Coordinates of C-alpha atoms and ligand atoms in Angstrom, one line a residue:
X1131 CA 0.0 0.0 0.0
X1132 CA 1.5 3.3 -1.1
X1133 CA 2.0 5.9 1.6
X1134 CA 2.5 9.6 0.8
X1135 CA 4.3 10.5 4.0
X1136 CA 5.7 8.6 7.0
X1137 CA 5.9 11.6 9.4
X1138 CA 3.7 14.7 9.5
X1139 CA 6.8 16.9 8.7
X1140 CA 6.9 15.2 5.2
X1141 CA 3.7 16.6 4.0
X1142 CA 3.2 20.4 3.5
X1143 CA -0.5 20.0 2.4
X1144 CA 0.0 21.6 -1.0
X1145 CA -2.7 19.3 -2.5
X1146 CA -0.8 18.6 -5.8
X1147 CA -1.2 14.8 -5.2
X1148 CA -4.9 15.2 -4.8
X1149 CA -5.3 16.9 -8.2
X1150 CA -3.0 14.6 -10.1
X1151 CA -4.7 11.4 -9.1
X1152 CA -6.8 10.4 -12.1
X1153 CA -8.6 7.7 -10.1
X1154 CA -9.8 10.2 -7.5
X1155 CA -8.2 7.9 -4.9
X1156 CA -7.0 10.7 -2.7
X1157 CA -9.0 12.8 -0.3
X1158 CA -7.8 15.3 2.3
X1159 CA -8.5 14.4 5.9
X1160 CA -8.2 16.8 8.8
X1161 CA -5.9 15.7 11.6
X1162 CA -6.3 16.5 15.3
X1163 CA -4.3 19.7 15.0
X1164 CA -6.7 20.9 12.3
X1165 CA -4.4 20.4 9.3
X1166 CA -5.4 18.6 6.1
X1167 CA -3.4 15.5 5.0
X1168 CA -3.9 13.3 1.9
X1169 CA -5.3 9.8 2.4
X1170 CA -5.2 7.1 -0.3
X1171 CA -8.2 4.8 -0.8
X1172 CA -6.5 1.5 -1.5
X1173 CA -9.6 0.2 -3.3
X1174 CA -9.3 2.9 -5.9
X1175 CA -5.6 3.3 -6.1
X1176 CA -3.9 1.6 -9.1
X1177 CA -0.4 2.2 -7.8
X1178 CA 0.7 4.4 -10.7
X1179 CA 3.0 6.6 -8.6
X1180 CA 1.9 9.9 -10.1
X1181 CA 1.1 11.3 -6.7
X1182 CA 4.7 10.9 -5.6
X1183 CA 6.0 12.5 -8.7
X1184 CA 4.3 15.8 -7.9
X1185 CA 5.2 16.0 -4.2
X1186 CA 7.4 19.1 -3.5
X1187 CA 8.6 17.5 -0.3
X1188 CA 9.8 14.3 -2.0
X1189 CA 11.1 15.8 -5.2
X1190 CA 14.2 17.9 -5.3
X1191 CA 13.5 21.3 -6.7
X1192 CA 14.8 22.7 -10.0
X1193 CA 16.5 25.6 -8.4
X1194 CA 19.5 26.5 -10.4
X1195 CA 22.3 29.0 -10.3
X1196 CA 20.9 32.1 -11.8
X1197 CA 21.4 35.8 -11.8
X1198 CA 18.8 37.0 -9.3
X1199 CA 17.8 40.6 -9.0
X1200 CA 16.6 42.2 -5.7
X1201 CA 14.3 45.2 -5.4
X1202 CA 12.4 47.3 -2.8
X1203 CA 9.1 48.2 -4.3
X1204 CA 6.0 50.4 -3.6
X1205 CA 3.0 50.6 -5.8
X1206 CA 2.8 54.3 -6.9
X1207 CA -1.0 54.3 -6.6
X1208 CA -1.5 54.9 -2.9
X1209 CA -4.8 53.1 -2.6
X1210 CA -3.3 50.0 -4.2
X1211 CA -0.5 49.9 -1.6
X1212 CA -2.7 50.7 1.4
X1213 CA -5.1 47.9 0.5
X1214 CA -2.2 45.3 0.4
X1215 CA -0.1 43.8 3.1
X1216 CA 3.2 45.2 2.1
X1217 CA 4.2 47.3 -0.9
X1218 CA 1.4 46.2 -3.3
X1219 CA 3.6 44.2 -5.8
X1220 CA 0.9 41.5 -6.1
X1221 CA -1.9 43.7 -7.2
X1222 CA 0.4 45.4 -9.8
X1223 CA 1.3 42.0 -11.2
X1224 CA -2.4 41.0 -11.2
X1225 CA -3.3 44.1 -13.2
X1226 CA -0.7 43.3 -15.7
X1227 CA -2.2 39.8 -16.2
X1228 CA -5.7 41.3 -16.6
X1229 CA -4.4 43.5 -19.3
X1230 CA -3.4 40.3 -21.2
X1231 CA -7.0 39.0 -20.6
X1232 CA -5.6 36.5 -18.2
X1233 CA -6.7 35.1 -14.8
X1234 CA -5.2 35.3 -11.3
X1235 CA -5.2 32.8 -8.5
X1236 CA -4.8 33.8 -4.9
X1237 CA -6.1 33.1 -1.4
X1238 CA -9.5 34.4 -0.4
X1239 CA -12.2 33.8 2.3
X1240 CA -15.2 31.7 1.3
X1241 CA -18.6 32.5 2.8
X1242 CA -17.7 30.6 6.0
X1243 CA -14.3 32.4 6.4
X1244 CA -12.4 29.3 5.3
X1245 CA -9.3 30.3 3.3
X1246 CA -9.3 28.8 -0.2
X1247 CA -7.4 29.5 -3.4
X1248 CA -9.7 30.8 -6.1
X1249 CA -9.6 32.2 -9.6
X1250 CA -10.4 35.8 -10.3
X1251 CA -10.9 37.6 -13.6
X1252 CA -10.8 41.4 -13.1
X1253 CA -10.0 44.4 -10.9
X1254 CA -13.4 44.3 -9.2
X1255 CA -12.7 40.8 -7.9
X1256 CA -9.1 41.5 -6.9
X1257 CA -9.9 42.7 -3.4
X1258 CA -10.9 39.2 -2.3
X1259 CA -7.4 37.8 -3.0
X1260 CA -5.4 40.8 -1.8
X1261 CA -3.8 40.8 1.7
X1262 CA -2.2 38.2 3.7
X1263 CA -4.4 35.6 5.4
X1264 CA -2.5 33.8 8.2
X1265 CA -4.2 30.5 7.6
X1266 CA -3.2 27.5 5.3
X1267 CA -5.3 27.9 2.2
X1268 CA -7.0 24.9 0.4
X1269 CA -5.7 24.3 -3.1
X1270 CA -8.3 21.7 -4.0
X1271 CA -8.8 21.6 -7.8
X1272 CA -6.5 24.6 -8.4
X1273 CA -3.7 22.8 -10.3
X1274 CA -6.3 21.2 -12.6
X1275 CA -8.0 24.5 -13.4
X1276 CA -4.7 26.3 -14.0
X1277 CA -3.6 23.5 -16.4
X1278 CA -6.9 23.9 -18.3
X1279 CA -6.5 27.7 -18.5
X1280 CA -2.9 27.3 -19.8
X1281 CA -4.1 24.7 -22.4
X1282 CA -6.5 27.4 -23.6
X1283 CA -3.5 29.7 -24.1
X1284 CA -4.6 32.1 -21.3
X1285 CA -2.2 34.1 -19.2
X1286 CA -2.2 32.9 -15.6
X1287 CA -0.7 34.5 -12.4
X1288 CA -0.5 32.1 -9.4
X1289 CA 0.5 33.6 -6.0
X1290 CA 0.9 31.4 -3.0
X1291 CA 3.3 29.8 -0.6
X1292 CA 6.5 28.4 -2.1
X1293 CA 5.5 24.8 -1.5
X1294 CA 2.1 25.4 -3.2
X1295 CA 4.0 27.0 -6.2
X1296 CA 6.4 24.1 -6.3
X1297 CA 3.6 21.5 -6.2
X1298 CA 1.9 23.3 -9.1
X1299 CA 5.2 23.4 -11.1
X1300 CA 5.6 19.6 -10.6
X1301 CA 2.0 19.0 -11.4
X1302 CA 2.3 20.8 -14.7
X1303 CA 5.5 18.9 -15.7
X1304 CA 6.5 21.4 -18.4
X1305 CA 7.0 25.1 -18.5
X1306 CA 4.2 27.3 -19.9
X1307 CA 5.2 30.7 -21.4
X1308 CA 2.0 32.3 -20.2
X1309 CA 2.3 31.1 -16.6
X1310 CA 3.7 33.5 -13.9
X1311 CA 4.4 32.0 -10.5
X1312 CA 4.9 34.4 -7.6
X1313 CA 5.7 32.7 -4.3
X1314 CA 5.9 34.4 -0.9
X1315 CA 8.6 34.7 1.7
X1316 CA 7.0 32.3 4.1
X1317 CA 7.0 32.2 7.9
X1318 CA 4.8 29.1 7.9
X1319 CA 1.1 28.4 7.8
X1320 CA -1.2 28.0 10.8
X1321 CA -3.8 25.4 11.3
X1322 CA -7.1 25.9 9.3
X1323 CA -8.9 23.9 12.1
X1324 CA -7.7 26.3 14.8
X1325 CA -8.6 29.3 12.6
X1326 CA -12.1 27.8 12.2
X1327 CA -12.5 27.5 16.0
X1328 CA -11.3 31.1 16.4
X1329 CA -13.8 32.4 14.0
X1330 CA -16.6 30.5 15.9
X1331 CA -15.2 31.9 19.1
X1332 CA -15.4 35.5 17.9
X1333 CA -18.8 34.9 16.4
X1334 CA -20.0 33.6 19.8
X1335 CA -18.4 36.5 21.7
X1336 CA -19.9 39.3 19.5
X1337 CA -23.1 37.5 18.5
X1338 CA -23.2 37.4 14.7
X1339 CA -21.5 36.0 11.6
X1340 CA -18.0 37.0 10.6
X1341 CA -17.7 38.4 7.1
X1342 CA -14.1 39.7 7.1
X1343 CA -10.8 39.5 8.9
X1344 CA -7.9 41.8 7.9
X1345 CA -4.7 40.5 9.5
X1346 CA -2.7 43.6 8.3
X1347 CA -4.9 46.6 8.4
X1348 CA -3.2 49.8 7.4
X1349 CA -6.0 52.3 8.1
X1350 CA -4.3 53.3 11.4
X1351 CA -1.2 54.1 9.3
X1352 CA 0.9 51.7 11.4
X1353 CA 2.3 49.6 8.5
X1354 CA -0.3 46.9 9.2
X1355 CA 0.3 46.2 12.9
X1356 CA -3.5 46.4 13.5
X1357 CA -5.9 43.6 12.7
X1358 CA -9.6 44.3 12.1
X1359 CA -12.6 42.0 11.7
X1360 CA -16.3 42.3 11.0
X1361 CA -18.9 40.3 13.0
X1362 CA -22.6 40.9 12.6
X1363 CA -21.9 43.9 10.4
X1364 CA -19.9 45.6 13.2
X1365 CA -16.1 46.2 13.0
X1366 CA -13.7 45.4 15.8
X1367 CA -10.0 46.2 15.7
X1368 CA -6.9 46.0 17.9
X1369 CA -3.2 45.3 17.8
X1370 CA -2.1 42.4 15.7
X1371 CA 0.2 41.2 18.5
X1372 CA -2.6 41.3 21.1
X1373 CA -5.0 39.2 19.1
X1374 CA -5.0 35.7 20.6
X1375 CA -4.9 33.8 17.2
X1376 CA -2.1 36.0 15.9
X1377 CA -0.1 35.5 19.1
X1378 CA -0.5 31.7 18.9
X1379 CA 0.8 32.0 15.3
X1380 CA 3.7 34.4 16.0
X1381 CA 4.8 32.4 19.0
X1382 CA 5.0 29.3 16.8
X1383 CA 2.4 27.2 18.5
X1384 CA 0.1 26.5 15.6
X1385 CA 2.3 26.1 12.5
X1386 CA 2.1 23.1 10.3
X1387 CA 4.9 20.6 11.3
X1388 CA 6.4 20.7 7.8
X1389 CA 7.0 24.4 8.2
X1390 CA 9.6 23.8 10.9
X1391 CA 11.7 21.8 8.4
X1392 CA 10.9 23.8 5.2
X1393 CA 13.4 23.7 2.4
X1394 CA 12.0 26.9 0.8
X1395 CA 13.4 29.3 3.4
X1396 CA 16.1 30.5 1.1
X1397 CA 16.3 32.8 -2.0
X1398 CA 16.7 29.8 -4.2
X1399 CA 13.3 29.0 -5.7
X1400 CA 11.8 27.5 -8.9
X1401 CA 9.2 30.2 -9.2
X1402 CA 9.5 33.2 -11.5
X1403 CA 9.6 35.7 -8.6
X1404 CA 9.4 35.9 -4.9
X1405 CA 7.5 38.6 -3.0
X1406 CA 7.6 39.5 0.7
X1407 CA 7.8 42.4 3.2
X1408 CA 11.0 44.4 2.9
X1409 CA 12.2 43.9 6.5
X1410 CA 14.9 46.4 7.5
X1411 CA 13.8 49.0 5.0
X1412 CA 14.4 51.7 7.6
X1413 CA 18.1 50.8 7.5
X1414 CA 18.5 50.1 3.8
X1415 CA 16.5 53.0 2.4
X1416 CA 15.1 55.2 5.3
X1417 CA 14.1 58.0 3.0
X1418 CA 11.3 55.9 1.4
X1419 CA 10.1 54.2 4.6
X1420 CA 6.8 55.9 5.3
X1421 CA 5.5 53.1 7.4
X1422 CA 2.9 52.0 4.9
X1423 CA 4.7 49.0 3.5
X1424 CA 7.5 48.1 1.0
X1425 CA 7.5 44.9 -0.9
X1426 CA 10.7 42.9 -1.3
X1427 CA 10.8 41.4 -4.8
X1428 CA 13.3 38.8 -6.0
X1429 CA 13.3 38.1 -9.8
X1430 CA 14.5 34.6 -10.6
X1431 CA 13.7 34.0 -14.3
X1432 CA 14.0 35.8 -17.6
X1433 CA 10.2 35.9 -17.8
X1434 CA 10.0 37.7 -14.5
X1435 CA 12.6 40.2 -15.7
X1436 CA 10.5 40.9 -18.9
X1437 CA 7.4 41.4 -16.8
X1438 CA 9.3 43.7 -14.4
X1439 CA 10.1 45.9 -17.4
X1440 CA 6.4 46.1 -18.3
X1441 CA 5.2 47.1 -14.8
X1442 CA 8.1 49.1 -13.3
X1443 CA 6.4 52.4 -14.4
X1444 CA 3.7 51.7 -11.9
X1445 CA 6.1 51.3 -9.1
X1446 CA 8.6 53.3 -7.0
X1447 CA 11.6 51.0 -6.7
X1448 CA 15.2 50.7 -6.0
X1449 CA 17.6 47.8 -6.7
X1450 CA 19.7 46.3 -3.9
X1451 CA 21.8 43.2 -3.1
X1452 CA 21.0 39.8 -1.5
X1453 CA 22.6 40.9 1.8
X1454 CA 20.1 43.8 2.1
X1455 CA 17.1 41.5 2.0
X1456 CA 18.2 38.4 4.0
X1457 CA 15.5 38.3 6.7
X1458 CA 15.2 35.2 8.8
X1459 CA 12.8 33.4 6.6
X1460 CA 15.2 33.6 3.7
X1461 CA 17.9 31.8 5.7
X1462 CA 16.1 29.1 7.6
X1463 CA 12.7 27.8 8.8
X1464 CA 10.8 29.0 11.8
X1465 CA 11.6 27.1 15.0
X1466 CA 8.7 25.4 16.7
X1467 CA 7.8 26.7 20.2
X1468 CA 9.0 24.4 22.9
X1469 CA 5.5 24.3 24.3
X1470 CA 3.9 23.5 20.9
X1471 CA 3.4 19.8 21.9
X1472 CA 1.7 20.7 25.2
X1473 CA -0.5 23.3 23.5
X1474 CA -1.6 20.9 20.8
X1475 CA -2.2 18.2 23.5
X1476 CA -4.7 20.6 25.1
X1477 CA -6.2 21.5 21.7
X1478 CA -7.0 17.9 21.0
X1479 CA -9.0 17.3 24.1
X1480 CA -10.3 20.6 25.5
X1481 CA -13.1 23.0 24.4
X1482 CA -11.6 25.9 22.4
X1483 CA -12.4 28.6 25.0
X1484 CA -10.4 26.6 27.6
X1485 CA -7.5 26.2 25.1
X1486 CA -7.4 30.0 24.7
X1487 CA -7.3 30.5 28.5
X1488 CA -4.5 27.9 28.9
X1489 CA -2.6 29.5 26.1
X1490 CA -2.6 32.8 28.1
X1491 CA -1.2 30.8 31.1
X1492 CA 1.6 29.4 28.9
X1493 CA 2.3 32.8 27.5
X1494 CA 2.5 34.5 30.9
X1495 CA 4.7 31.6 32.1
X1496 CA 7.1 32.3 29.2
X1497 CA 7.1 36.1 29.9
X1498 CA 7.9 35.3 33.6
X1499 CA 10.8 33.0 32.6
X1500 CA 12.2 35.7 30.3
X1501 CA 12.1 38.2 33.2
X1502 CA 13.8 35.7 35.5
X1503 CA 16.5 35.0 32.9
X1504 CA 17.2 38.8 32.6
Ligands
LIG1031 C1 1.2 32.6 5.8 C2 2.1 33.8 5.3 C3 3.3 34.0 5.8 C4 4.2 35.1 5.4 N1 5.4 35.2 6.0 C5 6.2 36.2 5.5 C6 7.5 36.5 6.1 O1 7.9 35.8 7.1 N2 8.2 37.4 5.6 C7 7.8 38.2 4.6 O2 8.6 39.1 4.1 N3 6.6 38.0 4.0 C8 5.8 37.1 4.5 N4 4.6 36.9 3.8 C9 4.2 37.7 2.6 C10 3.6 39.0 3.0 O3 2.8 39.0 4.1 C11 2.8 39.6 1.8 O4 1.8 38.6 1.4 C12 3.6 39.8 0.5 O5 4.6 40.7 0.9 C13 2.8 40.3 -0.6 O6 2.3 41.5 -0.3 P1 1.7 42.5 -1.4 O7 1.6 43.9 -0.8 O8 2.6 42.5 -2.6 O9 0.4 41.9 -1.9 P2 -1.0 41.6 -1.1 O10 -2.1 42.3 -1.8 O11 -0.9 41.7 0.3 O12 -1.2 40.1 -1.6 C14 -0.9 38.9 -0.8 C15 -0.8 37.7 -1.7 O13 -0.6 36.6 -0.9 C16 -1.5 35.6 -1.2 N5 -1.9 35.0 0.1 C17 -2.5 35.6 1.1 N6 -2.8 34.7 2.1 C18 -2.3 33.5 1.6 C19 -2.2 32.2 2.2 N7 -2.7 31.9 3.4 N8 -1.7 31.2 1.4 C20 -1.2 31.5 0.2 N9 -1.2 32.7 -0.4 C21 -1.7 33.7 0.3 C22 -2.7 36.4 -1.8 O14 -3.5 35.6 -2.6 C23 -2.0 37.5 -2.6 O15 -1.7 36.9 -3.8 C24 3.7 35.8 4.3 C25 2.5 35.6 3.7 C26 1.7 34.6 4.2 C27 0.3 34.3 3.5
LIG1032 S1 -0.6 5.9 -7.0 FE1 -1.8 6.7 -8.7 S2 -3.9 5.9 -8.4 FE2 -2.8 5.6 -6.5 S3 -3.3 7.4 -5.3 FE3 -1.3 7.8 -6.4 S4 -2.0 8.9 -8.2 FE4 -3.8 7.9 -7.4
LIG1033 S1 1.9 16.4 -2.8 FE1 1.6 18.0 -1.2 S2 -0.3 17.2 -0.1 FE2 0.5 15.5 -1.3 S3 1.8 14.4 0.0 FE3 3.1 15.8 -1.1 S4 3.2 17.6 0.3 FE4 1.5 16.4 1.0
LIG1034 S1 7.0 27.4 5.6 FE1 7.4 26.0 3.9 S2 6.2 24.2 4.2 FE2 5.3 25.9 5.4 S3 3.8 26.8 4.1 FE3 5.6 28.0 3.8 S4 6.6 27.0 2.1 FE4 5.1 25.6 2.8

């Protein structure tokens, strides 16, 4: 019986195996930490091995020695930049693809606030896929749809985590001239199950249905250190770092196990370009740092360099070197919290409201330890 992974760390949940299986023998099953993992139905599987061929964890990447270019970037149109998580490079790329009558794939909320990749077709729909969602997105059916679009000779922009982009590349098997893959600098993805519980928790607390959650809201002009959400038509906001879910994420308690051993935490990628936040902009180029976000852009391929030429008029930008951009997630994966195991142990057995309370206890214990060590 074929097995797609032996340890949880060996599956990043990209969903490429699910899409490639012509026998529909794979389905995603949610584990007790709230992450999706593929499961093979032995009665349907014909042991063809295609699922292993597309797996970005098993397959060595096609990263090659290339002349990469590094840029700091801000969309010139202020409302474009303010509505994005960092400098607005993604929406500028998306607009380029729309001008070619192409389609764009990014992560959006569905009507139940689950995060899913979806296809969008024009500027009006773009808002849904803008902005960072700190939740692992579902890629179900996306590789298949992208392949169909490419076979119709359409332009396609895909933006997602590096492992999703690599799963897509392996799925497609051959390069397509009209496909642009933009992957993210990636801290790691939190559990969709825990996110779902948090949404329910906030809905219960405020009495209504959640319709939006902005992890990096810039309306306070604080470079996205505020998060804001809407429940029952009313908006609530607060510091990103005081929000319980975001704290669990940033303290590394709820990341997918594969993220702690990720091989994509480097500048070497197989995508066309990489986008992220330009960490340290205040040191590299203080004169342009207005606190409203600057994207880091790394161009890997000739195709990306061509597109760069076509969009650079819409951007304020400067070129820099690799050493200027090397933030932690470009030199190694995020370490797991020492108390992740204890936390997840609680999560498996306790009601979510109690898990939140226990997390506060763990967090204050950590703060106390830090004080004692000082
Ligand atoms: C989980 C996660 C972790 C990140 N960690 C870092 C980091 O450590 N360092 C860093 O510099 N940058 C990180 N980023 C990237 C950063 O937050 C911005 O998304 C990126 O700079 C693009 O911003 P933008 O202004 O160009 O476009 P935006 O308009 O903000 O577009 C964001 C793009 O990311 C895609 N996206 C949003 N959420 C998800 C998701 N859950 N899964 C897959 N794709 C998604 C959207 O579809 C869109 O294409 C992370 C992003 C995510 C989603
Ligand atoms: S071996 Fe082939 S049939 Fe079996 S699950 Fe993998 S892709 Fe599907
Ligand atoms: S292809 Fe993706 S979802 Fe499937 S086993 Fe590999 S990492 Fe997991
Ligand atoms: S950290 Fe690595 S494994 Fe985790 S989502 Fe990002 S690219 Fe995938």
